[in-house]
């Protein structure tokens, strides 16, 4: 590394200057932070699994499905709306678009890191900007998803004793109250990670544009925020499966 | 500010490396599309959930190993990250048992 002082440590690895895992201190600590974050998200998703498992499931043909507080809803019947087209049953389409946006922004982040290795400032700027745009698009989609979830769908779709519309932390039209509470908590916690990721990405993007990385001599900071950003994408892959698909 | 020419040497891009990144991206997109096809064609059940979880772990492998570059790190770093995740498997087991018991008591 260009900016690290060379420490002479003959025979004693504990005097510093060596990297036993061939990764810098900052990168290593980012990895361990992400590990702890992975535990948090695992706990949340496993809690979702447990609470869902402790409620009865809907039994019967999917075409007969109606929202009820008595059993856990089928996700594709809840998340079936797309912006600008009203009243069309398009299950999982919108959340699929969100997934692709996040995967693409992860790809642009890899390209930014790769350009950083080549000291190509212009390319780093370009790809980091695309990453930030992708993150903002995802946040916009999630804002729409949340407001639609909270406002609720047409009551005409609700058959039976269900007279609620929309969702709050205490009750919702889709199913048991825990369903909406978990939706808000898990996608909210992930969304907050995306938000902080965009903020951190922007901070590093700014430092790149003013030439800080060239003065320092390497683009390792881009690599570190890259790790965080990929982790956010990784978590979404799991949220997508456990919240929307299963 | 005066104009300053940068004396930083830009190394030209390695085409093969860039191609590899887009290839991994293509695999991730393809797995997601397969998930969608399964979601709409296969009836719900234990086998369907199992396939979804397997595909998710497959995607996670590509993201962590290639995008996050963990697959190319030293083995001690790989193990430091992967082994602690065994606790997650234990938590899944213990809370599924708990969930089944709650269902039995309440319903």
Coordinates of N, CA and C in Angstrom, one line a residue, chain B residues 2-102:
Chain B
X2 N -5.8 27.3 -10.4 CA -5.1 27.1 -11.6 C -5.3 25.7 -12.2
X3 N -5.1 25.6 -13.4 CA -5.3 24.3 -14.1 C -4.1 23.4 -13.7
X4 N -4.5 22.2 -13.3 CA -3.4 21.3 -12.9 C -3.6 20.0 -13.7
X5 N -2.5 19.6 -14.4 CA -2.6 18.3 -15.0 C -2.2 17.2 -14.1
X6 N -3.1 16.2 -14.1 CA -2.8 15.1 -13.2 C -1.7 14.2 -13.6
X7 N -0.8 13.8 -12.7 CA 0.3 13.0 -13.1 C 0.0 11.5 -12.7
X8 N -1.3 11.2 -12.4 CA -1.6 9.8 -12.1 C -1.8 9.0 -13.3
X9 N -1.1 7.9 -13.4 CA -1.2 7.0 -14.5 C -2.4 6.1 -14.5
X10 N -3.3 6.3 -15.5 CA -4.5 5.4 -15.6 C -4.1 4.1 -16.3
X11 N -4.4 3.0 -15.6 CA -4.1 1.7 -16.3 C -5.3 1.4 -17.2
X12 N -5.1 1.0 -18.4 CA -6.3 0.7 -19.3 C -7.1 -0.5 -18.8
X13 N -8.4 -0.5 -19.1 CA -9.3 -1.5 -18.5 C -9.0 -2.9 -19.2
X14 N -9.1 -3.9 -18.3 CA -8.9 -5.3 -18.8 C -10.2 -5.8 -19.3
X15 N -10.4 -6.0 -20.6 CA -11.7 -6.4 -21.2 C -12.2 -7.7 -20.5
X16 N -11.4 -8.7 -20.3 CA -11.8 -10.0 -19.7 C -12.4 -9.8 -18.3
X17 N -11.8 -8.9 -17.5 CA -12.3 -8.6 -16.2 C -13.7 -8.0 -16.2
X18 N -13.9 -7.0 -17.1 CA -15.2 -6.4 -17.2 C -16.2 -7.4 -17.7
X19 N -15.8 -8.2 -18.6 CA -16.7 -9.2 -19.1 C -17.2 -10.2 -18.0
X20 N -16.3 -10.5 -17.1 CA -16.6 -11.4 -16.0 C -17.6 -10.8 -15.1
X21 N -17.5 -9.5 -14.8 CA -18.4 -8.8 -13.9 C -19.8 -8.8 -14.5
X22 N -19.9 -8.6 -15.9 CA -21.2 -8.6 -16.5 C -21.8 -10.0 -16.6
X23 N -20.9 -11.0 -16.7 CA -21.3 -12.4 -16.7 C -22.0 -12.7 -15.4
X24 N -21.4 -12.3 -14.3 CA -22.0 -12.6 -12.9 C -23.3 -11.9 -12.8
X25 N -23.3 -10.6 -13.3 CA -24.6 -9.9 -13.3 C -25.7 -10.6 -14.1
X26 N -25.3 -11.2 -15.2 CA -26.2 -12.0 -16.0 C -26.8 -13.2 -15.3
X27 N -25.8 -13.9 -14.6 CA -26.3 -15.1 -13.8 C -27.3 -14.7 -12.8
X28 N -27.0 -13.6 -12.0 CA -27.9 -13.1 -11.0 C -29.3 -12.8 -11.6
X29 N -29.3 -12.1 -12.7 CA -30.6 -11.7 -13.3 C -31.3 -13.0 -13.8
X30 N -30.6 -14.0 -14.3 CA -31.2 -15.2 -14.8 C -31.8 -16.0 -13.7
X31 N -31.1 -16.1 -12.5 CA -31.7 -16.8 -11.4 C -33.0 -16.1 -10.9
X32 N -32.9 -14.8 -10.9 CA -34.1 -14.0 -10.5 C -35.3 -14.3 -11.4
X33 N -35.0 -14.4 -12.7 CA -36.1 -14.7 -13.7 C -36.6 -16.1 -13.5
X34 N -35.7 -17.0 -13.2 CA -36.2 -18.4 -12.9 C -37.1 -18.4 -11.7
X35 N -36.7 -17.6 -10.7 CA -37.6 -17.5 -9.5 C -39.0 -17.1 -9.8
X36 N -39.0 -16.1 -10.7 CA -40.3 -15.5 -11.1 C -41.2 -16.6 -11.8
X37 N -40.5 -17.4 -12.7 CA -41.2 -18.4 -13.5 C -41.8 -19.4 -12.5
X38 N -40.9 -19.8 -11.5 CA -41.4 -20.8 -10.5 C -42.5 -20.2 -9.7
X39 N -42.4 -18.9 -9.4 CA -43.5 -18.3 -8.5 C -44.8 -18.4 -9.2
X40 N -44.9 -18.4 -10.5 CA -46.2 -18.3 -11.2 C -46.7 -19.6 -11.7
X41 N -45.8 -20.6 -11.8 CA -46.2 -21.9 -12.4 C -46.3 -23.1 -11.5
X42 N -45.5 -23.0 -10.4 CA -45.5 -24.2 -9.5 C -46.5 -23.9 -8.3
X43 N -47.3 -24.8 -7.9 CA -48.2 -24.6 -6.8 C -47.4 -24.6 -5.5
X44 N -47.9 -23.8 -4.5 CA -47.2 -23.7 -3.2 C -47.0 -25.0 -2.5
X45 N -45.9 -25.1 -1.7 CA -45.7 -26.3 -1.0 C -44.3 -26.3 -0.5
X46 N -43.9 -27.3 0.2 CA -42.6 -27.4 0.8 C -41.5 -27.5 -0.2
X47 N -41.7 -28.2 -1.3 CA -40.7 -28.3 -2.3 C -40.4 -27.0 -3.0
X48 N -41.5 -26.2 -3.2 CA -41.3 -24.9 -3.8 C -40.5 -23.9 -2.9
X49 N -40.8 -23.9 -1.6 CA -40.0 -23.1 -0.7 C -38.6 -23.6 -0.7
X50 N -38.3 -24.9 -0.7 CA -37.0 -25.4 -0.7 C -36.2 -24.9 -1.9
X51 N -36.8 -24.9 -3.1 CA -36.2 -24.5 -4.3 C -35.9 -23.0 -4.2
X52 N -36.8 -22.2 -3.7 CA -36.6 -20.7 -3.6 C -35.4 -20.5 -2.7
X53 N -35.3 -21.2 -1.5 CA -34.2 -21.0 -0.6 C -32.9 -21.4 -1.2
X54 N -32.9 -22.5 -2.0 CA -31.6 -22.9 -2.7 C -31.2 -21.9 -3.7
X55 N -32.1 -21.3 -4.5 CA -31.8 -20.3 -5.5 C -31.3 -19.1 -4.8
X56 N -31.9 -18.7 -3.6 CA -31.4 -17.5 -2.9 C -30.0 -17.7 -2.4
X57 N -29.7 -18.9 -1.9 CA -28.3 -19.1 -1.4 C -27.3 -19.1 -2.6
X58 N -27.8 -19.6 -3.7 CA -27.0 -19.6 -4.9 C -26.6 -18.1 -5.3
X59 N -27.6 -17.3 -5.3 CA -27.4 -15.9 -5.6 C -26.5 -15.2 -4.6
X60 N -26.7 -15.5 -3.3 CA -25.9 -15.0 -2.2 C -24.5 -15.3 -2.4
X61 N -24.2 -16.6 -2.9 CA -22.9 -17.1 -3.1 C -22.2 -16.2 -4.2
X62 N -22.9 -15.9 -5.3 CA -22.3 -15.1 -6.3 C -22.0 -13.7 -5.8
X63 N -22.9 -13.1 -5.1 CA -22.7 -11.7 -4.6 C -21.6 -11.6 -3.7
X64 N -21.5 -12.6 -2.7 CA -20.4 -12.5 -1.7 C -19.1 -12.9 -2.3
X65 N -19.1 -13.9 -3.1 CA -17.8 -14.4 -3.6 C -17.2 -13.5 -4.7
X66 N -18.1 -13.1 -5.6 CA -17.5 -12.3 -6.7 C -17.6 -10.8 -6.5
X67 N -18.8 -10.3 -6.2 CA -19.0 -8.8 -6.0 C -18.2 -8.3 -4.8
X68 N -18.3 -9.1 -3.7 CA -17.7 -8.6 -2.5 C -16.2 -9.2 -2.4
X69 N -15.9 -10.0 -3.4 CA -14.5 -10.5 -3.6 C -14.1 -11.4 -2.5
X70 N -15.0 -12.0 -1.7 CA -14.6 -12.8 -0.6 C -13.9 -14.1 -1.1
X71 N -14.4 -14.6 -2.3 CA -13.9 -15.8 -2.8 C -12.4 -15.7 -3.1
X72 N -11.9 -14.5 -3.3 CA -10.5 -14.3 -3.7 C -9.6 -13.9 -2.5
X73 N -10.2 -13.9 -1.3 CA -9.4 -13.4 -0.1 C -8.7 -14.7 0.5
X74 N -7.9 -14.4 1.5 CA -7.2 -15.5 2.2 C -8.3 -16.4 2.9
X75 N -7.9 -17.7 3.0 CA -8.8 -18.6 3.6 C -9.2 -18.3 5.0
X76 N -8.3 -17.7 5.8 CA -8.6 -17.4 7.2 C -9.7 -16.3 7.2
X77 N -9.6 -15.3 6.3 CA -10.7 -14.3 6.2 C -12.0 -14.9 5.8
X78 N -12.0 -15.8 4.8 CA -13.3 -16.4 4.4 C -13.9 -17.2 5.6
X79 N -13.1 -17.9 6.3 CA -13.6 -18.7 7.4 C -14.1 -17.8 8.6
X80 N -13.4 -16.7 8.8 CA -13.8 -15.8 9.9 C -15.2 -15.2 9.6
X81 N -15.5 -15.1 8.4 CA -16.8 -14.5 8.0 C -17.9 -15.6 8.0
X82 N -17.5 -16.8 7.4 CA -18.5 -17.8 7.2 C -18.9 -18.6 8.5
X83 N -17.9 -19.0 9.2 CA -18.1 -19.9 10.4 C -19.1 -19.3 11.4
X84 N -19.0 -18.0 11.8 CA -19.9 -17.5 12.7 C -21.4 -17.6 12.3
X85 N -21.6 -17.7 11.0 CA -23.0 -17.8 10.5 C -23.7 -19.1 10.8
X86 N -22.9 -20.1 11.3 CA -23.5 -21.3 11.8 C -24.5 -21.1 12.9
X87 N -24.3 -20.0 13.7 CA -25.2 -19.7 14.7 C -26.6 -19.4 14.1
X88 N -26.6 -18.8 12.9 CA -27.9 -18.5 12.3 C -28.7 -19.8 12.0
X89 N -28.0 -20.8 11.6 CA -28.7 -22.1 11.4 C -29.3 -22.6 12.7
X90 N -28.6 -22.5 13.8 CA -29.1 -22.9 15.0 C -30.4 -22.1 15.4
X91 N -30.3 -20.8 15.1 CA -31.5 -19.9 15.5 C -32.7 -20.3 14.6
X92 N -32.5 -20.6 13.4 CA -33.6 -21.1 12.5 C -34.2 -22.3 13.1
X93 N -33.4 -23.3 13.5 CA -33.9 -24.5 14.0 C -34.8 -24.2 15.3
X94 N -34.2 -23.5 16.2 CA -34.8 -23.3 17.5 C -36.1 -22.5 17.4
X95 N -36.1 -21.5 16.5 CA -37.3 -20.7 16.4 C -38.4 -21.3 15.6
X96 N -38.1 -22.3 14.7 CA -39.1 -23.0 14.0 C -39.8 -24.0 15.0
X97 N -39.1 -24.6 15.9 CA -39.7 -25.5 16.9 C -40.6 -24.6 17.8
X98 N -40.1 -23.4 18.1 CA -40.9 -22.5 19.0 C -42.2 -22.1 18.2
X99 N -42.1 -21.8 17.0 CA -43.3 -21.4 16.2 C -44.3 -22.5 16.1
X100 N -43.8 -23.7 15.9 CA -44.8 -24.8 15.8 C -45.5 -25.0 17.1
X101 N -44.8 -24.9 18.3 CA -45.4 -25.0 19.6 C -46.5 -24.0 19.8
X102 N -46.2 -22.7 19.4 CA -47.1 -21.6 19.6 C -48.4 -21.9 18.8

